[in-house]
Tab-separated table of C-alpha atoms in Angstrom:
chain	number	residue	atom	x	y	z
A	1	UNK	CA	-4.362	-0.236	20.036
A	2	UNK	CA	-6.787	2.093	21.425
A	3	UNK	CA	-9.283	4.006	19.766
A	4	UNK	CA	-8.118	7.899	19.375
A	5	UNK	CA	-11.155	9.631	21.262
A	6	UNK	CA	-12.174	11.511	18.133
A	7	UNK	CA	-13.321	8.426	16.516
A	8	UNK	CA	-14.854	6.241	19.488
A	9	UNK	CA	-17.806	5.178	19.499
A	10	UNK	CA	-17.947	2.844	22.385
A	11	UNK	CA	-22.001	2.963	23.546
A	12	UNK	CA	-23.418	3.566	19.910
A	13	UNK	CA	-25.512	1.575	18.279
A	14	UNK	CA	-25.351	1.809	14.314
A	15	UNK	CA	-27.699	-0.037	11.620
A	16	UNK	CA	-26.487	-0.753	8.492
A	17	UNK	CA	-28.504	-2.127	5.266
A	18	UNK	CA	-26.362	-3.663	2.611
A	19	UNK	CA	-23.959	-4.754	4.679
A	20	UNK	CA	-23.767	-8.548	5.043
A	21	UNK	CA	-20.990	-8.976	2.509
A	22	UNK	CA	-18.171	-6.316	0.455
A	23	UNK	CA	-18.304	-2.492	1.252
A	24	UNK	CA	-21.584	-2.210	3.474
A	25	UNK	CA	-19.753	-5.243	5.608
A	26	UNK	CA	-15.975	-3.631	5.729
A	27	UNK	CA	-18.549	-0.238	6.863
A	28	UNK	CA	-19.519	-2.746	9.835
A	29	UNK	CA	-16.543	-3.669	10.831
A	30	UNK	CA	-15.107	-0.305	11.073
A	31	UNK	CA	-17.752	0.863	13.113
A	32	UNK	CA	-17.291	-1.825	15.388
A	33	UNK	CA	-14.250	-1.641	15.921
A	34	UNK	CA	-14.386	1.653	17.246
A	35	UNK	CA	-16.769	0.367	19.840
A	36	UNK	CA	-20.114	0.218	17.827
A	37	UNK	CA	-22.657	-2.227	18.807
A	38	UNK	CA	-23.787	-3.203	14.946
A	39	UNK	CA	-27.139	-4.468	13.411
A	40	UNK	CA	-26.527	-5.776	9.980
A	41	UNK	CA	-28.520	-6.419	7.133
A	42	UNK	CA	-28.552	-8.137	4.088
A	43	UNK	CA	-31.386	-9.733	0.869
A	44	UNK	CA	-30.067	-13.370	1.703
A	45	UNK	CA	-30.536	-14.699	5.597
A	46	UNK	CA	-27.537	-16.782	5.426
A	47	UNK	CA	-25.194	-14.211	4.211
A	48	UNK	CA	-26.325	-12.242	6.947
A	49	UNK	CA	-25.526	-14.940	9.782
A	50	UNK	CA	-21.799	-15.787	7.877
A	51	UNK	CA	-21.718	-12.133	8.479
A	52	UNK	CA	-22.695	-11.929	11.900
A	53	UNK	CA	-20.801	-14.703	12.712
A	54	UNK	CA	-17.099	-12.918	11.022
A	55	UNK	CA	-17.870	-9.780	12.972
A	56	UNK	CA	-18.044	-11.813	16.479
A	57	UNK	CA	-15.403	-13.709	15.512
A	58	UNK	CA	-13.426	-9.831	15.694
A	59	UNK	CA	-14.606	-9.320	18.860
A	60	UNK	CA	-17.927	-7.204	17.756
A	61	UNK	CA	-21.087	-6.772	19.543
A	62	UNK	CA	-23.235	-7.595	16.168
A	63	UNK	CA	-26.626	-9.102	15.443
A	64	UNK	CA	-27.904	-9.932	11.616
A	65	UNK	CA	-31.305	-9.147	10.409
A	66	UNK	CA	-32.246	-10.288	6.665
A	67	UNK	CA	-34.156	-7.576	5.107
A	68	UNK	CA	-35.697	-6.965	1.535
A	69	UNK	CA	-35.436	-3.134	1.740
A	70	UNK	CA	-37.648	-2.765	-1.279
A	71	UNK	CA	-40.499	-4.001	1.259
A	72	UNK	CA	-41.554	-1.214	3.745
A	73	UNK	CA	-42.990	-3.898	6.589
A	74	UNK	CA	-39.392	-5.491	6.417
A	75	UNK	CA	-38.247	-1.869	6.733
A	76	UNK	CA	-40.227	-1.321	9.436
A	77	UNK	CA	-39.352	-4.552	11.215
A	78	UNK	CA	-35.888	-4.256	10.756
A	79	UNK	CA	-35.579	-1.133	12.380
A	80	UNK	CA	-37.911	-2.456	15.213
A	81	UNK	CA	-35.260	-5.442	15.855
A	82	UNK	CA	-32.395	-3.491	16.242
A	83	UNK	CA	-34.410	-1.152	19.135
A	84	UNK	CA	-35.354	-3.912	20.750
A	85	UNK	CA	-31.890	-5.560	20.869
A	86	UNK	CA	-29.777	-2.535	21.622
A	87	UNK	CA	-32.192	-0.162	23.019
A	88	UNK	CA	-31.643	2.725	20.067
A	89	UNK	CA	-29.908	3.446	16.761
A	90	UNK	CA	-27.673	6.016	17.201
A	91	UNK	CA	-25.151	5.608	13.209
A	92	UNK	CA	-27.641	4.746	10.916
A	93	UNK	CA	-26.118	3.581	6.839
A	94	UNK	CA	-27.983	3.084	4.426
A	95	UNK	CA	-25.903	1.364	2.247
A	96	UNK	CA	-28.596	-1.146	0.018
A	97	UNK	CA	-28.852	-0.563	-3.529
A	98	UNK	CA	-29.054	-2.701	-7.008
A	99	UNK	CA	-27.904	-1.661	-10.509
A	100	UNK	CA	-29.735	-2.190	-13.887
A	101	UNK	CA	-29.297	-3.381	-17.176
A	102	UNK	CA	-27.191	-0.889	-18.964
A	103	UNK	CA	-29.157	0.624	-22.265
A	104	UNK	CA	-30.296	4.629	-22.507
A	105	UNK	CA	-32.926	6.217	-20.352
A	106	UNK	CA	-35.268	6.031	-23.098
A	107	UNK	CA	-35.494	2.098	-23.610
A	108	UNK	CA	-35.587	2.105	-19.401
A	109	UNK	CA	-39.184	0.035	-18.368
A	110	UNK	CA	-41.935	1.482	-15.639
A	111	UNK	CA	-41.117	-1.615	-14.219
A	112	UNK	CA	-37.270	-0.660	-14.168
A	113	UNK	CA	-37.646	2.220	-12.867
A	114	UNK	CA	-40.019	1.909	-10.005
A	115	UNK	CA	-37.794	-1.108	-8.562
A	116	UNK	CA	-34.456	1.006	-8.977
A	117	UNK	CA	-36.431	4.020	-7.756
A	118	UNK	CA	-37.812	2.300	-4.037
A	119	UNK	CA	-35.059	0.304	-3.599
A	120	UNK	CA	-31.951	2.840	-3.675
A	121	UNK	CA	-34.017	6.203	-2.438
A	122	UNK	CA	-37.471	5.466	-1.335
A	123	UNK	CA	-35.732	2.813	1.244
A	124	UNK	CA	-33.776	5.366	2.129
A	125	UNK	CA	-36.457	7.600	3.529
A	126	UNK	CA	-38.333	4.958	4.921
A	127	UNK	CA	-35.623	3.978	7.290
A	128	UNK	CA	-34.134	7.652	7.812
A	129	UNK	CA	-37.877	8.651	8.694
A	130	UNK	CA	-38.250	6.050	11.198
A	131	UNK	CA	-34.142	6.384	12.313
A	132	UNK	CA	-33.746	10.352	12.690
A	133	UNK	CA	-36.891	11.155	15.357
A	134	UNK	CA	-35.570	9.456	18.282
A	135	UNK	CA	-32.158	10.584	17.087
A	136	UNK	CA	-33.192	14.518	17.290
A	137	UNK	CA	-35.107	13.843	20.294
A	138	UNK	CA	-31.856	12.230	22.120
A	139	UNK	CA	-30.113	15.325	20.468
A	140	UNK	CA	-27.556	13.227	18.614
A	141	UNK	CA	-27.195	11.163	15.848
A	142	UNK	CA	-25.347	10.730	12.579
A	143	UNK	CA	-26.831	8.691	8.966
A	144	UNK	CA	-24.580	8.164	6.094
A	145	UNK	CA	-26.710	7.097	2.654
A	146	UNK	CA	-24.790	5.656	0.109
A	147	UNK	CA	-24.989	7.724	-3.515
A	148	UNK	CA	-22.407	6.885	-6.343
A	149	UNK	CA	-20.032	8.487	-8.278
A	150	UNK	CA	-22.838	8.545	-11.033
A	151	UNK	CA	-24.874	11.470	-8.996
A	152	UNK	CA	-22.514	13.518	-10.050
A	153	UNK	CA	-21.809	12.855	-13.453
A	154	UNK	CA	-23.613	11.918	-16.679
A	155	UNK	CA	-24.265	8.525	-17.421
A	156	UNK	CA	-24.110	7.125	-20.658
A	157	UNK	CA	-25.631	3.765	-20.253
A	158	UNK	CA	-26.605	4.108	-15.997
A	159	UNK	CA	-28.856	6.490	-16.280
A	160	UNK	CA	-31.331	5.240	-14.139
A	161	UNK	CA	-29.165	4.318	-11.269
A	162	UNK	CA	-27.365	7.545	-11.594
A	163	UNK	CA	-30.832	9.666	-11.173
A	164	UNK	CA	-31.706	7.363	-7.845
A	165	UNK	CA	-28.109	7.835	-6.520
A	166	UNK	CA	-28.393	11.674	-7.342
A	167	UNK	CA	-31.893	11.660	-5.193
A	168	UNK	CA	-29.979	10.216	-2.543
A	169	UNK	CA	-27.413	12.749	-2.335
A	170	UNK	CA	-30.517	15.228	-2.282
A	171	UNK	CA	-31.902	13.419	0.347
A	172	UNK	CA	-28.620	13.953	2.514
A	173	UNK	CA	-29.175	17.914	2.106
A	174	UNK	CA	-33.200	18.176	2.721
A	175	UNK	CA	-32.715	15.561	5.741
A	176	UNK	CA	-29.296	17.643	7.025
A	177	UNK	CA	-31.320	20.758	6.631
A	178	UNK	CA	-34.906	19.666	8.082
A	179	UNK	CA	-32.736	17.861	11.191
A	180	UNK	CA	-29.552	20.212	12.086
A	181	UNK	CA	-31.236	21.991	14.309
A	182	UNK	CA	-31.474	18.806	16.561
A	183	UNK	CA	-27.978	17.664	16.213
A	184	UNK	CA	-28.435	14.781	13.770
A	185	UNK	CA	-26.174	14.919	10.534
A	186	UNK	CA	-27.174	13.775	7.301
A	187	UNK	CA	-23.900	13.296	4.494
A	188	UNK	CA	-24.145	11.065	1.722
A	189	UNK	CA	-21.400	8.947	-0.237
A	190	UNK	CA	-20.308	8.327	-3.606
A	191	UNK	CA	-17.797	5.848	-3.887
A	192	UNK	CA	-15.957	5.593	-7.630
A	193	UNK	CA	-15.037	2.214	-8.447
A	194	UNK	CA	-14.509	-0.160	-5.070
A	195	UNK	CA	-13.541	-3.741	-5.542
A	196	UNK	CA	-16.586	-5.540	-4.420
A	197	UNK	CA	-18.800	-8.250	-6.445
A	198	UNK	CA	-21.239	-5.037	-7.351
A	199	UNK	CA	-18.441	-3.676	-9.510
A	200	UNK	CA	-17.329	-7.157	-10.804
A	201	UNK	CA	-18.881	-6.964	-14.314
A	202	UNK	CA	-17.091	-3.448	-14.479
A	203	UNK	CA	-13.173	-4.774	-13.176
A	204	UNK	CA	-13.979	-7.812	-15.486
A	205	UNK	CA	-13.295	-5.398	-18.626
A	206	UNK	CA	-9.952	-4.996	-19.062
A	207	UNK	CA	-10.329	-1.950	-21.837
A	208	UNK	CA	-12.870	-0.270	-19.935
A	209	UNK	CA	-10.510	-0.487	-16.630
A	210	UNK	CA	-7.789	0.729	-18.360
A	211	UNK	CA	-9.075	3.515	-19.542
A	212	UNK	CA	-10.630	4.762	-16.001
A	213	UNK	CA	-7.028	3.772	-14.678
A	214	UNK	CA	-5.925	6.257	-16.581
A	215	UNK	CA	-8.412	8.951	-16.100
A	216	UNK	CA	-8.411	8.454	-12.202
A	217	UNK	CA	-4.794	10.042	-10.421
A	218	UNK	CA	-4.018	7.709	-8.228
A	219	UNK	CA	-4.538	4.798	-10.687
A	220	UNK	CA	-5.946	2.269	-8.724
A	221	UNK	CA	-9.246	0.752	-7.744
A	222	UNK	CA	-10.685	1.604	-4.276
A	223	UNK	CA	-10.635	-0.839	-1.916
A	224	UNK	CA	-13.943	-1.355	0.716
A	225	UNK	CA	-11.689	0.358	3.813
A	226	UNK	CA	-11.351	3.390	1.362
A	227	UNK	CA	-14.798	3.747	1.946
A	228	UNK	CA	-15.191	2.476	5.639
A	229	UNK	CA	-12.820	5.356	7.010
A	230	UNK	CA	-15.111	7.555	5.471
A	231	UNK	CA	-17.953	5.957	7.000
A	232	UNK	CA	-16.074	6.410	10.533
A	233	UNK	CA	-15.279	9.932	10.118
A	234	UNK	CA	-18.965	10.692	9.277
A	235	UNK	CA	-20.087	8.352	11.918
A	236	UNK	CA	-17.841	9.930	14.855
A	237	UNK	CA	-16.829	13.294	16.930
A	238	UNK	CA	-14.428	13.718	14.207
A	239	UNK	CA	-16.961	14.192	11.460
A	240	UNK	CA	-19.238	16.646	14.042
A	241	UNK	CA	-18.952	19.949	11.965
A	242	UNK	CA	-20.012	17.947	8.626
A	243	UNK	CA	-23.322	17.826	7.411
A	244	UNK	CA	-25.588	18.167	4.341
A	245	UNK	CA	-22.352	16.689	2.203
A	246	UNK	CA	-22.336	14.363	-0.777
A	247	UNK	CA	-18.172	13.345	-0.160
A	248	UNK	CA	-16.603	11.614	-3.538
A	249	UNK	CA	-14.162	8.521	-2.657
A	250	UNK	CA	-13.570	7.908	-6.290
A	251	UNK	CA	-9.289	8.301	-6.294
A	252	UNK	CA	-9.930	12.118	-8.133
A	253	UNK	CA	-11.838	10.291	-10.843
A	254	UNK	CA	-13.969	13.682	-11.358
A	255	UNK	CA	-11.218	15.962	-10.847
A	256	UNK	CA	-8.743	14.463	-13.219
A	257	UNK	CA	-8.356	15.538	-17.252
A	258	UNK	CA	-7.529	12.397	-18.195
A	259	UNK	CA	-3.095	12.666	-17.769
């Protein structure tokens, strides 16, 4: 079936971190099957080439580059690789983030928070300040950065990963403000509760899952496409007139009073 013209993007190249396995992977795919050339990354090298190797096996241009994004030389390499295999990025997701014990904000370590803290935002400007340049000097370009449901809400027990995710969703708007002028877009995501292994603890509890069931309206889970048509749309023509945004794909989990 062919690609409707608003979402091809047959001659892009897009770099994704986070993506050698559940949503940041079903992200991949979607991109590259609307036409995408994709660089993937992932913590673990042979995640990345299982990953690299299921994307081919669809028929998509990919290459795999294992990449600690907490490290700014792997940053900087990683970036590096995909211009020298494809030429340019042109879709950039940041999609690489870890969680945290669960306790309150007060009990959280220095050590806590300065891993949580470079590894889900200050990774995220790294790449985006090495990604948007040669995107506003080409005139084009689009980055999604992955938030969370938790930058918009108040955290009883994720504090800490709710404050990083809420920087990224800040990020979007300064980087969408400080690049619109040259064409490049800057949204972020915040996904609710997706069915990946991130979330497993989470889908594990059976009261807890209930009870979010039952505050969310359409009373399921989101699944990883939920979030890779999203991805697509930001990614495409059809997203073109969107920037600066911080979109919730959560089912109306915010929205809902809990009927």
């Amino acid at each position: 079936m062919p690609v409707h013209s608003l979402f091809d993007l047959s001659g892009k190249v897009a770099l994704l971190t986070g993506a050698s396995r559940g949503m940041g992977y079903a992200m991949a795919a979607a991109l590259g099957q609307a036409g995408a050339k994709v660089v993937i990354s992932g913590l673990e090298p042979d995640e990345c080439l299982a990953a690299e190797a299921a994307l081919r096996a669809e028929g998509i241009e990919a290459c795999a580059v294992a990449c600690d994004v907490g490290d700014r030389q792997q940053v900087g390499a990683l970036f590096a690789a995909a211009c020298q295999r494809y030429g340019q990025v042109d879709i950039l997701v940041c999609n690489a983030g870890i969680g945290h014990a669960p306790g309150p904000l007060a009990a959280t370590s220095d050590a806590d928070w300065e891993q949580v803290m470079r590894i889900n935002l200050q990774s995220q400007l790294w790449l985006t300040s090495l990604a948007i340049p040669p995107m506003a000097a080409r005139g084009d370009g689009a980055v999604i950065l992955t938030a969370s449901l938790s930058s918009v809400r108040g955290n009883k027990g994720i504090g800490l990963y709710g404050l990083s995710k809420a920087g990224v969703a800040q990020l979007a708007r300064n980087l969408a403000v400080e690049w619109g002028p040259h064409n490049v877009r800057v949204n972020a995501i915040s996904p609710g509760v997706i069915r990946t292994r991130f979330a497993g603890p989470m889908l594990d509890d059976a009261t807890l899952m209930a009870r979010r069931i039952a505050q969310t309206p359409l009373r399921r889970v989101g699944e990883v496409k939920d979030v890779a048509g999203m991805t697509l749309l930001l990614a495409s023509a059809a997203g073109s007139f969107i920037t600066g945004q911080n979109l919730i794909i959560d089912g109306g989990t915010t929205i809902s009073d809990g009927n």
